[in-house]
Amino acid sequence: MSLGIPDDEFIRGKVPMTKQEIRILTIVKAGIGPDSVVCDVGAGTGSISIEAARQAENGMVYAIERKPEGIELIKKNAEKFGVKNIRIIEAYAPDGMEELPELDVAIIGGSGSNLPVILDTIHQKLVPGGKIVINCITVQTIAQCLEYMRNREDYRYEAIQVQVNQLEQVGAYDMAKANNPIYIVTCVKEGK
């Protein structure tokens, strides 16, 4: 199924949403297959969960979100886009993750300062060769992520920084309007 639903097609509230360009890169880096089992931690509006569910049409996506408004937005967006393979877990991760099955992919968009514990929990669920893709907005999160992965011998990782600018018409001119830069860290669990 095609990738990159336009941002304005999602039902939104005050919950942060991962923008289209970052969603596309995240899903591509995740390498989600038609039968993949995926976990989206800090699912927010469900934009990544929806895109992942469309790729894993015969699989399942577990969307973990702690905010009630986010839970409602995920439900509404799943209904709007007709995806039936999303299960919502209302919890503050890592709570709620114990019920997850084996995972092929984990995507982390929000960790609520619990990143190391969330990564430990995912590690227990992730199949060999499985991927973790972490979107880091703050310097502290990227630092935590890299420190965690450097101390593991059972993961390979790569990190990219993405800066997306959109042109905005200002009178007779077009000016770049910058979105926040994002680090996307892709981690692959070693083993067969």
PDB file of N, CA and C in Angstrom, residues 75-141:
ATOM      1  N   LYS A  75      -8.043   5.852  17.698  1.00  0.00           N
ATOM      2  CA  LYS A  75      -9.273   5.148  17.316  1.00  0.00           C
ATOM      3  C   LYS A  75      -9.939   5.811  16.116  1.00  0.00           C
ATOM      4  N   LYS A  76     -10.062   7.132  16.165  1.00  0.00           N
ATOM      5  CA  LYS A  76     -10.729   7.862  15.072  1.00  0.00           C
ATOM      6  C   LYS A  76      -9.945   7.753  13.770  1.00  0.00           C
ATOM      7  N   ASN A  77      -8.623   7.861  13.849  1.00  0.00           N
ATOM      8  CA  ASN A  77      -7.810   7.770  12.638  1.00  0.00           C
ATOM      9  C   ASN A  77      -7.799   6.351  12.071  1.00  0.00           C
ATOM     10  N   ALA A  78      -7.765   5.350  12.942  1.00  0.00           N
ATOM     11  CA  ALA A  78      -7.831   3.962  12.456  1.00  0.00           C
ATOM     12  C   ALA A  78      -9.143   3.726  11.715  1.00  0.00           C
ATOM     13  N   GLU A  79     -10.226   4.245  12.273  1.00  0.00           N
ATOM     14  CA  GLU A  79     -11.530   4.111  11.619  1.00  0.00           C
ATOM     15  C   GLU A  79     -11.551   4.875  10.296  1.00  0.00           C
ATOM     16  N   LYS A  80     -11.049   6.093  10.305  1.00  0.00           N
ATOM     17  CA  LYS A  80     -11.051   6.917   9.090  1.00  0.00           C
ATOM     18  C   LYS A  80     -10.301   6.246   7.948  1.00  0.00           C
ATOM     19  N   PHE A  81      -9.158   5.648   8.252  1.00  0.00           N
ATOM     20  CA  PHE A  81      -8.340   5.042   7.205  1.00  0.00           C
ATOM     21  C   PHE A  81      -8.642   3.557   6.999  1.00  0.00           C
ATOM     22  N   GLY A  82      -9.622   3.037   7.737  1.00  0.00           N
ATOM     23  CA  GLY A  82     -10.077   1.666   7.523  1.00  0.00           C
ATOM     24  C   GLY A  82      -9.075   0.591   7.886  1.00  0.00           C
ATOM     25  N   VAL A  83      -8.194   0.869   8.842  1.00  0.00           N
ATOM     26  CA  VAL A  83      -7.246  -0.154   9.267  1.00  0.00           C
ATOM     27  C   VAL A  83      -7.810  -0.893  10.481  1.00  0.00           C
ATOM     28  N   LYS A  84      -7.813  -2.209  10.381  1.00  0.00           N
ATOM     29  CA  LYS A  84      -8.405  -3.054  11.429  1.00  0.00           C
ATOM     30  C   LYS A  84      -7.337  -3.788  12.247  1.00  0.00           C
ATOM     31  N   ASN A  85      -6.088  -3.657  11.832  1.00  0.00           N
ATOM     32  CA  ASN A  85      -5.017  -4.418  12.480  1.00  0.00           C
ATOM     33  C   ASN A  85      -4.188  -3.568  13.449  1.00  0.00           C
ATOM     34  N   ILE A  86      -4.876  -2.720  14.203  1.00  0.00           N
ATOM     35  CA  ILE A  86      -4.233  -1.935  15.265  1.00  0.00           C
ATOM     36  C   ILE A  86      -4.908  -2.284  16.583  1.00  0.00           C
ATOM     37  N   ARG A  87      -4.089  -2.598  17.572  1.00  0.00           N
ATOM     38  CA  ARG A  87      -4.585  -2.785  18.937  1.00  0.00           C
ATOM     39  C   ARG A  87      -3.979  -1.679  19.780  1.00  0.00           C
ATOM     40  N   ILE A  88      -4.825  -0.994  20.515  1.00  0.00           N
ATOM     41  CA  ILE A  88      -4.373   0.131  21.330  1.00  0.00           C
ATOM     42  C   ILE A  88      -4.157  -0.345  22.762  1.00  0.00           C
ATOM     43  N   ILE A  89      -3.021   0.026  23.305  1.00  0.00           N
ATOM     44  CA  ILE A  89      -2.712  -0.257  24.704  1.00  0.00           C
ATOM     45  C   ILE A  89      -2.581   1.093  25.399  1.00  0.00           C
ATOM     46  N   GLU A  90      -3.509   1.372  26.304  1.00  0.00           N
ATOM     47  CA  GLU A  90      -3.470   2.630  27.046  1.00  0.00           C
ATOM     48  C   GLU A  90      -2.582   2.440  28.261  1.00  0.00           C
ATOM     49  N   ALA A  91      -1.361   2.941  28.167  1.00  0.00           N
ATOM     50  CA  ALA A  91      -0.388   2.760  29.242  1.00  0.00           C
ATOM     51  C   ALA A  91       0.760   3.747  29.065  1.00  0.00           C
ATOM     52  N   TYR A  92       1.479   3.938  30.151  1.00  0.00           N
ATOM     53  CA  TYR A  92       2.678   4.763  30.167  1.00  0.00           C
ATOM     54  C   TYR A  92       3.862   3.800  30.072  1.00  0.00           C
ATOM     55  N   ALA A  93       4.379   3.615  28.858  1.00  0.00           N
ATOM     56  CA  ALA A  93       5.434   2.627  28.612  1.00  0.00           C
ATOM     57  C   ALA A  93       6.611   2.837  29.568  1.00  0.00           C
ATOM     58  N   PRO A  94       7.153   1.745  30.074  1.00  0.00           N
ATOM     59  CA  PRO A  94       7.018   0.373  29.634  1.00  0.00           C
ATOM     60  C   PRO A  94       5.802  -0.379  30.165  1.00  0.00           C
ATOM     61  N   ASP A  95       4.984   0.248  31.008  1.00  0.00           N
ATOM     62  CA  ASP A  95       3.762  -0.435  31.450  1.00  0.00           C
ATOM     63  C   ASP A  95       2.952  -0.815  30.215  1.00  0.00           C
ATOM     64  N   GLY A  96       2.276  -1.935  30.279  1.00  0.00           N
ATOM     65  CA  GLY A  96       1.452  -2.393  29.176  1.00  0.00           C
ATOM     66  C   GLY A  96       2.211  -3.194  28.134  1.00  0.00           C
ATOM     67  N   MET A  97       3.528  -3.132  28.155  1.00  0.00           N
ATOM     68  CA  MET A  97       4.314  -3.832  27.139  1.00  0.00           C
ATOM     69  C   MET A  97       4.481  -5.316  27.434  1.00  0.00           C
ATOM     70  N   GLU A  98       4.222  -5.718  28.670  1.00  0.00           N
ATOM     71  CA  GLU A  98       4.376  -7.137  29.013  1.00  0.00           C
ATOM     72  C   GLU A  98       3.414  -8.019  28.223  1.00  0.00           C
ATOM     73  N   GLU A  99       2.298  -7.459  27.754  1.00  0.00           N
ATOM     74  CA  GLU A  99       1.319  -8.253  26.999  1.00  0.00           C
ATOM     75  C   GLU A  99       1.641  -8.350  25.512  1.00  0.00           C
ATOM     76  N   LEU A 100       2.697  -7.702  25.069  1.00  0.00           N
ATOM     77  CA  LEU A 100       3.067  -7.764  23.654  1.00  0.00           C
ATOM     78  C   LEU A 100       3.560  -9.155  23.269  1.00  0.00           C
ATOM     79  N   PRO A 101       3.264  -9.587  22.037  1.00  0.00           N
ATOM     80  CA  PRO A 101       3.849 -10.839  21.541  1.00  0.00           C
ATOM     81  C   PRO A 101       5.267 -10.572  21.039  1.00  0.00           C
ATOM     82  N   GLU A 102       5.881 -11.561  20.378  1.00  0.00           N
ATOM     83  CA  GLU A 102       7.173 -11.334  19.733  1.00  0.00           C
ATOM     84  C   GLU A 102       7.004 -10.256  18.682  1.00  0.00           C
ATOM     85  N   LEU A 103       7.989  -9.379  18.584  1.00  0.00           N
ATOM     86  CA  LEU A 103       7.925  -8.242  17.658  1.00  0.00           C
ATOM     87  C   LEU A 103       8.961  -8.372  16.554  1.00  0.00           C
ATOM     88  N   ASP A 104       8.552  -7.952  15.355  1.00  0.00           N
ATOM     89  CA  ASP A 104       9.485  -7.826  14.243  1.00  0.00           C
ATOM     90  C   ASP A 104      10.082  -6.424  14.214  1.00  0.00           C
ATOM     91  N   VAL A 105       9.258  -5.436  14.611  1.00  0.00           N
ATOM     92  CA  VAL A 105       9.652  -4.033  14.559  1.00  0.00           C
ATOM     93  C   VAL A 105       9.091  -3.298  15.765  1.00  0.00           C
ATOM     94  N   ALA A 106       9.887  -2.418  16.341  1.00  0.00           N
ATOM     95  CA  ALA A 106       9.403  -1.493  17.364  1.00  0.00           C
ATOM     96  C   ALA A 106       9.784  -0.087  16.926  1.00  0.00           C
ATOM     97  N   ILE A 107       8.814   0.817  16.987  1.00  0.00           N
ATOM     98  CA  ILE A 107       9.045   2.216  16.657  1.00  0.00           C
ATOM     99  C   ILE A 107       8.779   3.028  17.915  1.00  0.00           C
ATOM    100  N   ILE A 108       9.719   3.883  18.264  1.00  0.00           N
ATOM    101  CA  ILE A 108       9.567   4.690  19.467  1.00  0.00           C
ATOM    102  C   ILE A 108       9.522   6.155  19.052  1.00  0.00           C
ATOM    103  N   GLY A 109       8.382   6.786  19.301  1.00  0.00           N
ATOM    104  CA  GLY A 109       8.215   8.195  18.988  1.00  0.00           C
ATOM    105  C   GLY A 109       8.185   9.051  20.231  1.00  0.00           C
ATOM    106  N   GLY A 110       7.881   8.426  21.350  1.00  0.00           N
ATOM    107  CA  GLY A 110       7.847   9.114  22.631  1.00  0.00           C
ATOM    108  C   GLY A 110       8.167   8.119  23.723  1.00  0.00           C
ATOM    109  N   SER A 111       9.040   8.510  24.636  1.00  0.00           N
ATOM    110  CA  SER A 111       9.453   7.564  25.684  1.00  0.00           C
ATOM    111  C   SER A 111       9.227   8.093  27.088  1.00  0.00           C
ATOM    112  N   GLY A 112       8.775   9.331  27.218  1.00  0.00           N
ATOM    113  CA  GLY A 112       8.483   9.881  28.534  1.00  0.00           C
ATOM    114  C   GLY A 112       9.617   9.725  29.533  1.00  0.00           C
ATOM    115  N   SER A 113      10.853   9.902  29.104  1.00  0.00           N
ATOM    116  CA  SER A 113      12.056   9.764  29.949  1.00  0.00           C
ATOM    117  C   SER A 113      12.309   8.335  30.406  1.00  0.00           C
ATOM    118  N   ASN A 114      11.654   7.354  29.790  1.00  0.00           N
ATOM    119  CA  ASN A 114      11.826   5.948  30.165  1.00  0.00           C
ATOM    120  C   ASN A 114      12.559   5.147  29.095  1.00  0.00           C
ATOM    121  N   LEU A 115      13.324   5.794  28.225  1.00  0.00           N
ATOM    122  CA  LEU A 115      13.890   5.106  27.075  1.00  0.00           C
ATOM    123  C   LEU A 115      14.700   3.853  27.415  1.00  0.00           C
ATOM    124  N   PRO A 116      15.647   3.868  28.360  1.00  0.00           N
ATOM    125  CA  PRO A 116      16.418   2.645  28.622  1.00  0.00           C
ATOM    126  C   PRO A 116      15.539   1.459  29.053  1.00  0.00           C
ATOM    127  N   VAL A 117      14.561   1.711  29.899  1.00  0.00           N
ATOM    128  CA  VAL A 117      13.682   0.629  30.359  1.00  0.00           C
ATOM    129  C   VAL A 117      12.791   0.138  29.219  1.00  0.00           C
ATOM    130  N   ILE A 118      12.325   1.049  28.379  1.00  0.00           N
ATOM    131  CA  ILE A 118      11.524   0.661  27.210  1.00  0.00           C
ATOM    132  C   ILE A 118      12.367  -0.198  26.267  1.00  0.00           C
ATOM    133  N   LEU A 119      13.611   0.204  26.035  1.00  0.00           N
ATOM    134  CA  LEU A 119      14.490  -0.579  25.161  1.00  0.00           C
ATOM    135  C   LEU A 119      14.780  -1.956  25.749  1.00  0.00           C
ATOM    136  N   ASP A 120      14.980  -2.045  27.069  1.00  0.00           N
ATOM    137  CA  ASP A 120      15.172  -3.351  27.718  1.00  0.00           C
ATOM    138  C   ASP A 120      13.959  -4.252  27.491  1.00  0.00           C
ATOM    139  N   THR A 121      12.772  -3.674  27.624  1.00  0.00           N
ATOM    140  CA  THR A 121      11.538  -4.447  27.454  1.00  0.00           C
ATOM    141  C   THR A 121      11.375  -4.894  26.008  1.00  0.00           C
ATOM    142  N   ILE A 122      11.638  -3.997  25.074  1.00  0.00           N
ATOM    143  CA  ILE A 122      11.540  -4.349  23.652  1.00  0.00           C
ATOM    144  C   ILE A 122      12.535  -5.447  23.314  1.00  0.00           C
ATOM    145  N   HIS A 123      13.751  -5.337  23.844  1.00  0.00           N
ATOM    146  CA  HIS A 123      14.780  -6.344  23.566  1.00  0.00           C
ATOM    147  C   HIS A 123      14.267  -7.750  23.867  1.00  0.00           C
ATOM    148  N   GLN A 124      13.541  -7.896  24.967  1.00  0.00           N
ATOM    149  CA  GLN A 124      13.014  -9.210  25.350  1.00  0.00           C
ATOM    150  C   GLN A 124      11.979  -9.734  24.355  1.00  0.00           C
ATOM    151  N   LYS A 125      11.304  -8.838  23.658  1.00  0.00           N
ATOM    152  CA  LYS A 125      10.225  -9.211  22.729  1.00  0.00           C
ATOM    153  C   LYS A 125      10.679  -9.287  21.272  1.00  0.00           C
ATOM    154  N   LEU A 126      11.791  -8.617  20.929  1.00  0.00           N
ATOM    155  CA  LEU A 126      12.213  -8.470  19.543  1.00  0.00           C
ATOM    156  C   LEU A 126      12.882  -9.741  19.025  1.00  0.00           C
ATOM    157  N   VAL A 127      12.444 -10.197  17.853  1.00  0.00           N
ATOM    158  CA  VAL A 127      13.035 -11.382  17.234  1.00  0.00           C
ATOM    159  C   VAL A 127      14.428 -11.048  16.717  1.00  0.00           C
ATOM    160  N   PRO A 128      15.329 -12.046  16.609  1.00  0.00           N
ATOM    161  CA  PRO A 128      16.623 -11.792  15.987  1.00  0.00           C
ATOM    162  C   PRO A 128      16.422 -11.254  14.565  1.00  0.00           C
ATOM    163  N   GLY A 129      17.180 -10.221  14.216  1.00  0.00           N
ATOM    164  CA  GLY A 129      17.007  -9.568  12.924  1.00  0.00           C
ATOM    165  C   GLY A 129      15.943  -8.485  12.946  1.00  0.00           C
ATOM    166  N   GLY A 130      15.228  -8.366  14.071  1.00  0.00           N
ATOM    167  CA  GLY A 130      14.188  -7.347  14.216  1.00  0.00           C
ATOM    168  C   GLY A 130      14.798  -5.958  14.348  1.00  0.00           C
ATOM    169  N   LYS A 131      13.970  -4.953  14.107  1.00  0.00           N
ATOM    170  CA  LYS A 131      14.456  -3.577  14.126  1.00  0.00           C
ATOM    171  C   LYS A 131      13.739  -2.722  15.163  1.00  0.00           C
ATOM    172  N   ILE A 132      14.500  -1.791  15.701  1.00  0.00           N
ATOM    173  CA  ILE A 132      13.957  -0.725  16.540  1.00  0.00           C
ATOM    174  C   ILE A 132      14.287   0.581  15.821  1.00  0.00           C
ATOM    175  N   VAL A 133      13.275   1.402  15.599  1.00  0.00           N
ATOM    176  CA  VAL A 133      13.502   2.719  14.993  1.00  0.00           C
ATOM    177  C   VAL A 133      13.049   3.755  16.012  1.00  0.00           C
ATOM    178  N   ILE A 134      13.962   4.646  16.370  1.00  0.00           N
ATOM    179  CA  ILE A 134      13.691   5.635  17.409  1.00  0.00           C
ATOM    180  C   ILE A 134      13.772   7.029  16.799  1.00  0.00           C
ATOM    181  N   ASN A 135      12.705   7.789  16.946  1.00  0.00           N
ATOM    182  CA  ASN A 135      12.692   9.186  16.505  1.00  0.00           C
ATOM    183  C   ASN A 135      13.004  10.053  17.710  1.00  0.00           C
ATOM    184  N   CYS A 136      14.129  10.733  17.654  1.00  0.00           N
ATOM    185  CA  CYS A 136      14.604  11.542  18.784  1.00  0.00           C
ATOM    186  C   CYS A 136      14.491  13.021  18.442  1.00  0.00           C
ATOM    187  N   ILE A 137      13.731  13.738  19.237  1.00  0.00           N
ATOM    188  CA  ILE A 137      13.567  15.172  19.028  1.00  0.00           C
ATOM    189  C   ILE A 137      14.563  15.949  19.879  1.00  0.00           C
ATOM    190  N   THR A 138      14.789  15.477  21.102  1.00  0.00           N
ATOM    191  CA  THR A 138      15.676  16.220  22.002  1.00  0.00           C
ATOM    192  C   THR A 138      17.092  15.655  21.997  1.00  0.00           C
ATOM    193  N   VAL A 139      18.042  16.503  22.344  1.00  0.00           N
ATOM    194  CA  VAL A 139      19.437  16.093  22.450  1.00  0.00           C
ATOM    195  C   VAL A 139      19.589  15.025  23.530  1.00  0.00           C
ATOM    196  N   GLN A 140      18.825  15.153  24.609  1.00  0.00           N
ATOM    197  CA  GLN A 140      18.906  14.175  25.690  1.00  0.00           C
ATOM    198  C   GLN A 140      18.474  12.779  25.217  1.00  0.00           C
ATOM    199  N   THR A 141      17.434  12.727  24.393  1.00  0.00           N
ATOM    200  CA  THR A 141      16.954  11.427  23.913  1.00  0.00           C
ATOM    201  C   THR A 141      17.966  10.783  22.978  1.00  0.00           C
TER     202      THR A 141
END
